[in-house]
Amino acid sequence: MAQTETQVGDELATLAADAKALHLIEFWKERMEIELPEPRGLVKPFLWHWDDIEPRLRHAARIVPVEDCERRALLFSNPGLGGRPFMSTTLLGAYSLYNAGEVAPVHRHTPCASRFVLEGKGGYTVIEGEKCRLERGDLVITPNGTWHDHGNEGPDELIWVDILDVPLVEGLNATMFEFDYSEADPRSNSGDPVPTQYQTISEPEDHSNRLYANGGMKPLFVDRQRGSGNHSPMLVYRWKAMREAFDKMRDYEGSPYDGIIMEYCDPTNGNPVMPTMSFRAQMLRPGEQTRTHRHMSSTIYVVLEGEGWTEVDGERLEWGRNDVFVVPTWKWHAHANARKDGDAVLYSVTDEPVLRTLGLYREQTRTDDGAILPVAA
Ligand code: 1HN
């Protein structure tokens, strides 16, 4: 005998109550949460103006002792992420400042990290015993699991932008931070490791660049597997080399979406320098405006030179020197150099390698008459 509507209603109510008590969710009630037609638009396109932040960062440098915080960083918080200290669902970023003579003690962690220097001539990071001296535009990487400490030996403030894959690693529930560094003390008779705040320098001056910054040539007498082996053996990328490369390429057409764009790579195999993030720099020539595209990856930009705008889903982010902005995944965007008499140069970090590794990467362009076309990638 067919059930009446009331009977079915009662049974569904019982099922709902039982499911709740048993920690189950009825799929047919939550489909909208799961079967998304495209990525959630939670992360907002957003720009942090250097002019707003610089005075606060310099003020923090006077009132927040580095001894108390270890890393003097103002973290970028995307307005779409409910006050969490993340720029996107995969990337964390910050402006950090270290005063003359300050040091930031050694630690290591499972997220991968990077710094891109904005100001100061005496900055350095020590990674696994290698001291990398840094100046404006230099990129230094601290791959996951590598011990690292920083310092500023210059006369002026050291300011850089940190980008880490903290939210990605947190999403995988794989976060671990360690602060208990120790190393053998040559003055101790036992030779046992002793806890210390900073690493002893064990590699020669300019190690990374001497070995690996010779484009198209790699040394055969050293082990390229430095550290875990899933990252570039070159730990610092100097701005001077990138700027010179741009100048040699300025007459090429470039990418329709990004102008003259270069990826920092592992010099031994051409891969991204770390498994989760790709680092890039691009030059937009005077007056250059790019075509619009969108892709399944999020990008953080830092403005190194010039001024212009990036239009994201119809919203214009107007940028200038040292500004930082985010283009969330799957948002239409195009860039423009506003100046007619100078280049604009953007540094960027994207989670694209993760998306590619997982087979999730895709890219589209939109023609002037609105047709959407795939971009072969
Ligand atoms: C970190 O390890 C550093 O080592 C800076 O300089 C900022 C922000 C969140 C998590 C780890 C550093 C960080 C960080």
mmCIF file of C-alpha atoms and ligand atoms in Angstrom:
data_model
loop_
_atom_site.group_PDB
_atom_site.id
_atom_site.type_symbol
_atom_site.label_atom_id
_atom_site.label_comp_id
_atom_site.label_asym_id
_atom_site.label_seq_id
_atom_site.Cartn_x
_atom_site.Cartn_y
_atom_site.Cartn_z
ATOM 1 C CA MET A 1 0.000 0.000 0.000
ATOM 2 C CA ALA A 2 1.344 3.410 -0.959
ATOM 3 C CA GLN A 3 2.511 5.584 1.903
ATOM 4 C CA THR A 4 0.735 8.828 2.484
ATOM 5 C CA GLU A 5 2.592 12.097 2.253
ATOM 6 C CA THR A 6 2.269 12.503 6.005
ATOM 7 C CA GLN A 7 3.868 9.131 6.635
ATOM 8 C CA VAL A 8 6.806 9.950 4.364
ATOM 9 C CA GLY A 9 7.120 13.329 6.036
ATOM 10 C CA ASP A 10 7.288 11.702 9.457
ATOM 11 C CA GLU A 11 9.857 9.176 8.306
ATOM 12 C CA LEU A 12 12.033 11.887 6.760
ATOM 13 C CA ALA A 13 11.861 13.832 10.018
ATOM 14 C CA THR A 14 12.948 10.727 11.930
ATOM 15 C CA LEU A 15 15.756 10.143 9.437
ATOM 16 C CA ALA A 16 16.890 13.742 9.843
ATOM 17 C CA ALA A 17 16.927 13.457 13.638
ATOM 18 C CA ASP A 18 18.757 10.117 13.514
ATOM 19 C CA ALA A 19 21.295 11.419 10.995
ATOM 20 C CA LYS A 20 22.040 14.399 13.234
ATOM 21 C CA ALA A 21 22.445 12.190 16.307
ATOM 22 C CA LEU A 22 24.719 9.829 14.365
ATOM 23 C CA HIS A 23 26.864 12.662 12.929
ATOM 24 C CA LEU A 24 25.683 12.110 9.384
ATOM 25 C CA ILE A 25 24.553 14.680 6.840
ATOM 26 C CA GLU A 26 21.945 13.941 4.200
ATOM 27 C CA PHE A 27 23.650 14.695 0.913
ATOM 28 C CA TRP A 28 20.443 15.885 -0.720
ATOM 29 C CA LYS A 29 20.260 18.734 1.790
ATOM 30 C CA GLU A 30 23.850 19.890 1.309
ATOM 31 C CA ARG A 31 24.326 19.504 -2.430
ATOM 32 C CA MET A 32 24.671 23.257 -2.910
ATOM 33 C CA GLU A 33 27.656 23.260 -0.530
ATOM 34 C CA ILE A 34 29.437 20.562 -2.497
ATOM 35 C CA GLU A 35 28.508 20.674 -6.173
ATOM 36 C CA LEU A 36 29.887 24.139 -6.861
ATOM 37 C CA PRO A 37 29.782 25.150 -10.512
ATOM 38 C CA GLU A 38 33.004 27.106 -9.981
ATOM 39 C CA PRO A 39 35.388 28.034 -7.154
ATOM 40 C CA ARG A 40 33.863 29.952 -4.259
ATOM 41 C CA GLY A 41 34.396 33.684 -4.629
ATOM 42 C CA LEU A 42 35.274 34.158 -0.955
ATOM 43 C CA VAL A 43 38.746 35.633 -1.486
ATOM 44 C CA LYS A 44 38.446 39.247 -2.620
ATOM 45 C CA PRO A 45 40.659 41.041 -5.105
ATOM 46 C CA PHE A 46 42.428 43.457 -2.773
ATOM 47 C CA LEU A 47 45.341 45.900 -2.662
ATOM 48 C CA TRP A 48 47.369 47.032 0.361
ATOM 49 C CA HIS A 49 48.796 50.530 -0.222
ATOM 50 C CA TRP A 50 52.413 50.932 0.842
ATOM 51 C CA ASP A 51 51.656 54.538 1.828
ATOM 52 C CA ASP A 52 49.097 53.323 4.394
ATOM 53 C CA ILE A 53 51.262 50.585 5.803
ATOM 54 C CA GLU A 54 54.793 51.988 5.797
ATOM 55 C CA PRO A 55 54.200 54.441 8.692
ATOM 56 C CA ARG A 56 52.535 51.712 10.788
ATOM 57 C CA LEU A 57 55.326 49.258 10.064
ATOM 58 C CA ARG A 58 57.972 51.826 11.014
ATOM 59 C CA HIS A 59 56.001 52.663 14.150
ATOM 60 C CA ALA A 60 55.776 48.962 15.066
ATOM 61 C CA ALA A 61 59.555 48.797 14.665
ATOM 62 C CA ARG A 62 59.881 51.388 17.456
ATOM 63 C CA ILE A 63 57.377 49.917 19.908
ATOM 64 C CA VAL A 64 57.438 46.139 19.332
ATOM 65 C CA PRO A 65 60.782 44.598 20.366
ATOM 66 C CA VAL A 66 61.950 41.881 17.983
ATOM 67 C CA GLU A 67 62.902 39.811 21.039
ATOM 68 C CA ASP A 68 59.186 39.600 21.884
ATOM 69 C CA CYS A 69 57.881 38.624 18.452
ATOM 70 C CA GLU A 70 60.867 36.950 16.723
ATOM 71 C CA ARG A 71 59.375 38.011 13.359
ATOM 72 C CA ARG A 72 58.195 41.652 13.149
ATOM 73 C CA ALA A 73 55.521 41.150 10.525
ATOM 74 C CA LEU A 74 52.245 42.830 9.584
ATOM 75 C CA LEU A 75 50.225 40.013 8.013
ATOM 76 C CA PHE A 76 47.913 40.712 5.074
ATOM 77 C CA SER A 77 44.335 39.693 5.891
ATOM 78 C CA ASN A 78 42.051 39.265 2.904
ATOM 79 C CA PRO A 79 38.699 41.001 3.606
ATOM 80 C CA GLY A 80 36.859 37.937 2.279
ATOM 81 C CA LEU A 81 38.415 35.555 4.781
ATOM 82 C CA GLY A 82 36.690 36.719 7.969
ATOM 83 C CA GLY A 83 39.705 38.252 9.680
ATOM 84 C CA ARG A 84 41.990 35.258 9.214
ATOM 85 C CA PRO A 85 45.686 36.147 8.621
ATOM 86 C CA PHE A 86 45.671 34.839 5.041
ATOM 87 C CA MET A 87 45.806 36.513 1.616
ATOM 88 C CA SER A 88 44.080 33.626 -0.152
ATOM 89 C CA THR A 89 43.032 30.100 0.763
ATOM 90 C CA THR A 90 46.584 28.927 0.004
ATOM 91 C CA LEU A 91 48.966 31.833 0.680
ATOM 92 C CA LEU A 92 49.996 33.943 3.670
ATOM 93 C CA GLY A 93 51.919 37.177 3.254
ATOM 94 C CA ALA A 94 53.393 39.975 5.318
ATOM 95 C CA TYR A 95 55.527 43.080 5.270
ATOM 96 C CA SER A 96 58.376 42.544 7.767
ATOM 97 C CA LEU A 97 60.822 45.103 9.150
ATOM 98 C CA TYR A 98 64.111 44.514 10.983
ATOM 99 C CA ASN A 99 65.987 47.485 12.436
ATOM 100 C CA ALA A 100 69.722 47.933 12.001
ATOM 101 C CA GLY A 101 71.517 45.293 14.053
ATOM 102 C CA GLU A 102 68.454 43.170 14.761
ATOM 103 C CA VAL A 103 68.391 39.401 14.428
ATOM 104 C CA ALA A 104 65.479 36.971 14.154
ATOM 105 C CA PRO A 105 66.222 33.592 15.757
ATOM 106 C CA VAL A 106 66.350 30.268 13.962
ATOM 107 C CA HIS A 107 63.321 28.045 13.444
ATOM 108 C CA ARG A 108 61.939 25.666 10.833
ATOM 109 C CA HIS A 109 58.496 24.612 9.722
ATOM 110 C CA THR A 110 56.557 22.510 7.259
ATOM 111 C CA PRO A 111 55.229 25.478 5.233
ATOM 112 C CA CYS A 112 57.580 26.740 2.503
ATOM 113 C CA ALA A 113 58.593 30.402 2.797
ATOM 114 C CA SER A 114 60.048 33.188 0.686
ATOM 115 C CA ARG A 115 61.182 36.795 1.111
ATOM 116 C CA PHE A 116 61.337 39.512 -1.507
ATOM 117 C CA VAL A 117 63.378 42.499 -0.387
ATOM 118 C CA LEU A 118 62.011 46.045 -0.661
ATOM 119 C CA GLU A 119 64.475 48.113 1.375
ATOM 120 C CA GLY A 120 67.824 47.928 3.146
ATOM 121 C CA LYS A 121 71.275 46.848 2.069
ATOM 122 C CA GLY A 122 72.454 44.744 4.997
ATOM 123 C CA GLY A 123 69.756 42.079 5.182
ATOM 124 C CA TYR A 124 70.476 38.387 5.180
ATOM 125 C CA THR A 125 68.867 35.013 5.735
ATOM 126 C CA VAL A 126 70.831 31.974 6.875
ATOM 127 C CA ILE A 127 69.391 28.739 5.448
ATOM 128 C CA GLU A 128 70.954 25.468 6.577
ATOM 129 C CA GLY A 129 74.244 27.220 7.286
ATOM 130 C CA GLU A 130 74.299 29.287 4.087
ATOM 131 C CA LYS A 131 74.237 33.044 4.596
ATOM 132 C CA CYS A 132 72.424 34.806 1.753
ATOM 133 C CA ARG A 133 72.977 38.559 1.639
ATOM 134 C CA LEU A 134 70.044 40.464 0.206
ATOM 135 C CA GLU A 135 69.198 43.762 -1.460
ATOM 136 C CA ARG A 136 66.106 45.308 -3.059
ATOM 137 C CA GLY A 137 64.485 42.900 -5.507
ATOM 138 C CA ASP A 138 66.357 39.812 -4.313
ATOM 139 C CA LEU A 139 64.337 36.651 -3.665
ATOM 140 C CA VAL A 140 65.400 34.185 -0.994
ATOM 141 C CA ILE A 141 63.639 30.873 -0.416
ATOM 142 C CA THR A 142 63.401 28.790 2.738
ATOM 143 C CA PRO A 143 61.994 25.449 1.577
ATOM 144 C CA ASN A 144 59.962 23.394 4.042
ATOM 145 C CA GLY A 145 62.045 21.774 6.746
ATOM 146 C CA THR A 146 65.063 24.082 6.375
ATOM 147 C CA TRP A 147 66.355 25.871 9.474
ATOM 148 C CA HIS A 148 66.442 29.636 8.912
ATOM 149 C CA ASP A 149 67.316 32.805 10.797
ATOM 150 C CA HIS A 150 67.549 36.400 9.604
ATOM 151 C CA GLY A 151 69.387 39.576 10.426
ATOM 152 C CA ASN A 152 70.110 43.138 9.384
ATOM 153 C CA GLU A 153 73.755 44.205 9.342
ATOM 154 C CA GLY A 154 73.073 47.419 7.405
ATOM 155 C CA PRO A 155 72.678 50.968 8.693
ATOM 156 C CA ASP A 156 69.018 51.267 7.633
ATOM 157 C CA GLU A 157 65.810 49.316 8.155
ATOM 158 C CA LEU A 158 65.441 46.048 6.287
ATOM 159 C CA ILE A 159 61.956 45.603 4.816
ATOM 160 C CA TRP A 160 60.724 42.630 2.840
ATOM 161 C CA VAL A 161 57.578 40.821 1.789
ATOM 162 C CA ASP A 162 57.207 37.287 3.139
ATOM 163 C CA ILE A 163 55.034 34.843 1.208
ATOM 164 C CA LEU A 164 54.386 31.392 2.677
ATOM 165 C CA ASP A 165 52.062 28.498 1.837
ATOM 166 C CA VAL A 166 50.782 28.395 5.447
ATOM 167 C CA PRO A 167 47.016 28.117 4.677
ATOM 168 C CA LEU A 168 47.633 25.379 2.115
ATOM 169 C CA VAL A 169 49.671 23.343 4.591
ATOM 170 C CA GLU A 170 47.086 24.031 7.270
ATOM 171 C CA GLY A 171 44.343 22.790 4.910
ATOM 172 C CA LEU A 172 46.308 19.554 4.660
ATOM 173 C CA ASN A 173 46.613 19.563 8.477
ATOM 174 C CA ALA A 174 50.370 19.211 8.136
ATOM 175 C CA THR A 175 51.601 22.285 10.060
ATOM 176 C CA MET A 176 54.611 21.865 12.369
ATOM 177 C CA PHE A 177 56.861 24.630 13.721
ATOM 178 C CA GLU A 178 60.100 23.811 15.562
ATOM 179 C CA PHE A 179 62.236 26.194 17.588
ATOM 180 C CA ASP A 180 64.663 23.781 19.285
ATOM 181 C CA TYR A 181 67.688 24.165 17.050
ATOM 182 C CA SER A 182 70.987 22.845 18.305
ATOM 183 C CA GLU A 183 74.418 22.275 16.798
ATOM 184 C CA ALA A 184 77.781 20.933 17.834
ATOM 185 C CA ASP A 185 79.758 23.533 19.773
ATOM 186 C CA PRO A 186 83.454 23.394 18.821
ATOM 187 C CA ARG A 187 84.332 24.695 22.308
ATOM 188 C CA SER A 188 82.651 21.758 24.024
ATOM 189 C CA ASN A 189 84.789 18.724 24.755
ATOM 190 C CA SER A 190 81.945 16.256 24.377
ATOM 191 C CA GLY A 191 81.012 17.469 20.906
ATOM 192 C CA ASP A 192 77.334 17.083 21.856
ATOM 193 C CA PRO A 193 74.870 19.454 20.164
ATOM 194 C CA VAL A 194 73.963 22.489 22.264
ATOM 195 C CA PRO A 195 70.830 24.624 21.822
ATOM 196 C CA THR A 196 71.489 27.943 20.084
ATOM 197 C CA GLN A 197 69.473 30.837 18.646
ATOM 198 C CA TYR A 198 71.416 31.273 15.398
ATOM 199 C CA GLN A 199 73.151 28.970 12.951
ATOM 200 C CA THR A 200 76.886 28.869 12.462
ATOM 201 C CA ILE A 201 77.751 29.719 8.867
ATOM 202 C CA SER A 202 79.028 26.523 7.278
ATOM 203 C CA GLU A 203 78.907 27.324 3.565
ATOM 204 C CA PRO A 204 81.177 29.681 1.624
ATOM 205 C CA GLU A 205 80.183 33.284 0.836
ATOM 206 C CA ASP A 206 77.664 33.544 -2.031
ATOM 207 C CA HIS A 207 77.508 29.732 -2.304
ATOM 208 C CA SER A 208 74.130 29.518 -4.132
ATOM 209 C CA ASN A 209 74.922 32.078 -6.768
ATOM 210 C CA ARG A 210 78.490 30.972 -7.412
ATOM 211 C CA LEU A 211 77.317 27.434 -8.084
ATOM 212 C CA TYR A 212 73.987 27.878 -9.786
ATOM 213 C CA ALA A 213 73.422 31.392 -11.132
ATOM 214 C CA ASN A 214 75.204 30.657 -14.409
ATOM 215 C CA GLY A 215 72.273 30.350 -16.817
ATOM 216 C CA GLY A 216 72.461 27.208 -18.936
ATOM 217 C CA MET A 217 75.375 25.710 -17.017
ATOM 218 C CA LYS A 218 75.379 23.599 -13.876
ATOM 219 C CA PRO A 219 78.281 22.343 -11.772
ATOM 220 C CA LEU A 220 78.849 18.590 -11.985
ATOM 221 C CA PHE A 221 81.086 18.369 -8.922
ATOM 222 C CA VAL A 222 78.431 19.164 -6.293
ATOM 223 C CA ASP A 223 75.358 17.335 -5.090
ATOM 224 C CA ARG A 224 72.311 19.127 -6.443
ATOM 225 C CA GLN A 225 70.207 17.485 -3.732
ATOM 226 C CA ARG A 226 70.571 20.137 -1.101
ATOM 227 C CA GLY A 227 68.070 19.614 1.705
ATOM 228 C CA SER A 228 65.017 17.471 1.012
ATOM 229 C CA GLY A 229 65.695 17.537 -2.723
ATOM 230 C CA ASN A 230 62.213 18.736 -3.671
ATOM 231 C CA HIS A 231 63.326 22.328 -4.133
ATOM 232 C CA SER A 232 65.902 24.338 -6.022
ATOM 233 C CA PRO A 233 69.512 24.007 -4.806
ATOM 234 C CA MET A 234 69.832 27.765 -5.460
ATOM 235 C CA LEU A 235 68.422 29.610 -2.455
ATOM 236 C CA VAL A 236 68.783 33.239 -3.548
ATOM 237 C CA TYR A 237 67.822 34.885 -6.847
ATOM 238 C CA ARG A 238 69.313 38.312 -7.448
ATOM 239 C CA TRP A 239 67.316 41.143 -8.931
ATOM 240 C CA LYS A 240 70.235 42.339 -11.029
ATOM 241 C CA ALA A 241 70.092 39.152 -13.139
ATOM 242 C CA MET A 242 66.341 39.452 -13.681
ATOM 243 C CA ARG A 243 66.547 43.127 -14.656
ATOM 244 C CA GLU A 244 69.307 42.410 -17.163
ATOM 245 C CA ALA A 245 67.252 39.557 -18.640
ATOM 246 C CA PHE A 246 64.265 41.897 -19.070
ATOM 247 C CA ASP A 247 66.350 44.402 -20.955
ATOM 248 C CA LYS A 248 67.535 41.720 -23.375
ATOM 249 C CA MET A 249 63.934 40.641 -24.029
ATOM 250 C CA ARG A 250 62.113 43.941 -24.284
ATOM 251 C CA ASP A 251 61.685 43.752 -28.065
ATOM 252 C CA TYR A 252 59.863 40.431 -27.950
ATOM 253 C CA GLU A 253 56.088 40.407 -28.136
ATOM 254 C CA GLY A 254 55.829 38.650 -24.757
ATOM 255 C CA SER A 255 52.765 36.985 -23.257
ATOM 256 C CA PRO A 256 49.436 38.548 -24.296
ATOM 257 C CA TYR A 257 48.329 38.295 -20.637
ATOM 258 C CA ASP A 258 51.514 39.212 -18.804
ATOM 259 C CA GLY A 259 53.979 41.020 -21.067
ATOM 260 C CA ILE A 260 57.603 39.968 -20.605
ATOM 261 C CA ILE A 261 57.213 37.415 -17.806
ATOM 262 C CA MET A 262 59.898 35.176 -16.313
ATOM 263 C CA GLU A 263 59.679 32.351 -13.793
ATOM 264 C CA TYR A 264 62.401 31.786 -11.197
ATOM 265 C CA CYS A 265 63.354 28.144 -11.609
ATOM 266 C CA ASP A 266 65.460 25.324 -10.264
ATOM 267 C CA PRO A 267 68.550 25.777 -12.476
ATOM 268 C CA THR A 268 69.149 22.031 -12.631
ATOM 269 C CA ASN A 269 65.787 21.080 -14.157
ATOM 270 C CA GLY A 270 63.683 24.176 -14.895
ATOM 271 C CA ASN A 271 61.036 23.312 -12.282
ATOM 272 C CA PRO A 272 59.474 25.904 -9.953
ATOM 273 C CA VAL A 273 61.875 26.600 -7.082
ATOM 274 C CA MET A 274 59.602 24.970 -4.499
ATOM 275 C CA PRO A 275 56.816 22.387 -5.003
ATOM 276 C CA THR A 276 53.953 24.604 -3.868
ATOM 277 C CA MET A 277 54.750 28.090 -5.153
ATOM 278 C CA SER A 278 55.988 29.583 -8.408
ATOM 279 C CA PHE A 279 57.826 32.919 -8.273
ATOM 280 C CA ARG A 280 57.784 35.271 -11.220
ATOM 281 C CA ALA A 281 58.667 38.743 -12.373
ATOM 282 C CA GLN A 282 57.125 40.588 -15.278
ATOM 283 C CA MET A 283 57.846 43.779 -17.152
ATOM 284 C CA LEU A 284 55.058 45.805 -18.735
ATOM 285 C CA ARG A 285 56.575 48.181 -21.229
ATOM 286 C CA PRO A 286 55.545 51.859 -21.418
ATOM 287 C CA GLY A 287 51.779 52.037 -22.041
ATOM 288 C CA GLU A 288 51.447 48.238 -22.345
ATOM 289 C CA GLN A 289 47.998 46.780 -21.590
ATOM 290 C CA THR A 290 47.480 43.035 -21.483
ATOM 291 C CA ARG A 291 44.536 40.908 -22.599
ATOM 292 C CA THR A 292 42.203 39.451 -20.016
ATOM 293 C CA HIS A 293 42.424 35.843 -18.810
ATOM 294 C CA ARG A 294 41.560 33.739 -15.771
ATOM 295 C CA HIS A 295 43.141 30.638 -14.321
ATOM 296 C CA MET A 296 42.742 28.125 -11.541
ATOM 297 C CA SER A 297 45.484 29.564 -9.332
ATOM 298 C CA SER A 298 45.812 32.551 -7.003
ATOM 299 C CA THR A 299 48.490 35.196 -7.379
ATOM 300 C CA ILE A 300 50.083 37.705 -5.025
ATOM 301 C CA TYR A 301 51.786 40.694 -6.648
ATOM 302 C CA VAL A 302 54.384 43.129 -5.330
ATOM 303 C CA VAL A 303 55.066 46.307 -7.320
ATOM 304 C CA LEU A 304 58.769 46.817 -7.770
ATOM 305 C CA GLU A 305 58.788 49.601 -10.371
ATOM 306 C CA GLY A 306 56.327 52.022 -11.919
ATOM 307 C CA GLU A 307 52.594 52.442 -11.621
ATOM 308 C CA GLY A 308 49.524 51.083 -13.311
ATOM 309 C CA TRP A 309 46.416 49.070 -12.665
ATOM 310 C CA THR A 310 45.123 45.535 -12.679
ATOM 311 C CA GLU A 311 41.469 45.100 -13.541
ATOM 312 C CA VAL A 312 39.982 42.118 -11.679
ATOM 313 C CA ASP A 313 36.366 41.185 -12.456
ATOM 314 C CA GLY A 314 35.673 44.775 -13.499
ATOM 315 C CA GLU A 315 37.303 46.294 -10.397
ATOM 316 C CA ARG A 316 40.411 48.398 -10.883
ATOM 317 C CA LEU A 317 43.287 47.921 -8.435
ATOM 318 C CA GLU A 318 45.524 50.955 -8.974
ATOM 319 C CA TRP A 319 49.059 50.211 -7.930
ATOM 320 C CA GLY A 320 52.372 51.964 -7.330
ATOM 321 C CA ARG A 321 55.779 51.277 -5.798
ATOM 322 C CA ASN A 322 55.851 48.623 -3.027
ATOM 323 C CA ASP A 323 52.081 48.039 -3.082
ATOM 324 C CA VAL A 324 50.911 44.447 -2.663
ATOM 325 C CA PHE A 325 47.747 42.961 -4.150
ATOM 326 C CA VAL A 326 45.990 39.668 -4.669
ATOM 327 C CA VAL A 327 44.214 38.285 -7.722
ATOM 328 C CA PRO A 328 42.046 35.390 -6.481
ATOM 329 C CA THR A 329 41.658 32.173 -8.414
ATOM 330 C CA TRP A 330 39.387 32.081 -11.476
ATOM 331 C CA LYS A 331 38.868 35.865 -11.674
ATOM 332 C CA TRP A 332 39.179 37.625 -15.014
ATOM 333 C CA HIS A 333 42.105 40.027 -14.931
ATOM 334 C CA ALA A 334 44.351 42.177 -17.103
ATOM 335 C CA HIS A 335 47.282 44.465 -16.306
ATOM 336 C CA ALA A 336 48.262 47.923 -17.540
ATOM 337 C CA ASN A 337 51.328 50.097 -17.223
ATOM 338 C CA ALA A 338 49.948 53.620 -16.707
ATOM 339 C CA ARG A 339 53.179 55.327 -17.676
ATOM 340 C CA LYS A 340 54.189 56.227 -21.190
ATOM 341 C CA ASP A 341 57.795 56.876 -20.240
ATOM 342 C CA GLY A 342 58.886 53.963 -18.097
ATOM 343 C CA ASP A 343 58.520 50.257 -17.424
ATOM 344 C CA ALA A 344 56.312 48.755 -14.749
ATOM 345 C CA VAL A 345 57.737 45.719 -13.005
ATOM 346 C CA LEU A 346 55.731 43.282 -10.894
ATOM 347 C CA TYR A 347 57.012 40.421 -8.776
ATOM 348 C CA SER A 348 54.489 37.648 -8.143
ATOM 349 C CA VAL A 349 53.914 34.401 -6.281
ATOM 350 C CA THR A 350 51.343 31.822 -7.325
ATOM 351 C CA ASP A 351 50.131 28.431 -6.076
ATOM 352 C CA GLU A 352 49.992 27.232 -9.707
ATOM 353 C CA PRO A 353 52.466 24.315 -9.199
ATOM 354 C CA VAL A 354 50.069 22.681 -6.720
ATOM 355 C CA LEU A 355 47.125 23.015 -9.078
ATOM 356 C CA ARG A 356 49.170 21.633 -11.973
ATOM 357 C CA THR A 357 50.505 18.701 -9.951
ATOM 358 C CA LEU A 358 46.969 17.758 -8.977
ATOM 359 C CA GLY A 359 45.652 18.116 -12.541
ATOM 360 C CA LEU A 360 43.389 21.016 -11.535
ATOM 361 C CA TYR A 361 44.982 23.819 -13.505
ATOM 362 C CA ARG A 362 43.002 25.408 -16.318
ATOM 363 C CA GLU A 363 43.065 28.743 -18.045
ATOM 364 C CA GLN A 364 40.682 30.714 -20.244
ATOM 365 C CA THR A 365 40.653 33.934 -22.205
ATOM 366 C CA ARG A 366 37.750 36.148 -23.293
ATOM 367 C CA THR A 367 37.638 37.751 -26.700
ATOM 368 C CA ASP A 368 36.479 41.330 -27.309
ATOM 369 C CA ASP A 369 33.041 40.046 -28.330
ATOM 370 C CA GLY A 370 32.690 38.058 -25.069
ATOM 371 C CA ALA A 371 33.474 34.530 -26.304
ATOM 372 C CA ILE A 372 35.284 32.398 -23.723
ATOM 373 C CA LEU A 373 38.111 30.241 -25.084
ATOM 374 C CA PRO A 374 40.445 27.774 -23.387
ATOM 375 C CA VAL A 375 44.110 28.706 -23.236
ATOM 376 C CA ALA A 376 46.389 25.745 -23.890
ATOM 377 C CA ALA A 377 48.566 25.375 -20.823
HETATM 378 C C1 1HN B 1 57.946 32.944 9.299
HETATM 379 O O1 1HN B 1 58.569 31.770 9.465
HETATM 380 C C2 1HN B 1 58.696 34.092 9.054
HETATM 381 O O2 1HN B 1 60.804 33.011 9.176
HETATM 382 C C3 1HN B 1 58.047 35.288 8.854
HETATM 383 O O3 1HN B 1 60.761 35.103 8.711
HETATM 384 C C4 1HN B 1 56.692 35.390 8.923
HETATM 385 C C5 1HN B 1 54.546 34.367 9.292
HETATM 386 C C6 1HN B 1 53.793 33.257 9.597
HETATM 387 C C7 1HN B 1 54.389 32.039 9.787
HETATM 388 C C8 1HN B 1 55.773 31.922 9.693
HETATM 389 C C9 1HN B 1 60.197 34.051 8.980
HETATM 390 C C10 1HN B 1 55.924 34.263 9.208
HETATM 391 C C11 1HN B 1 56.538 33.035 9.401
#
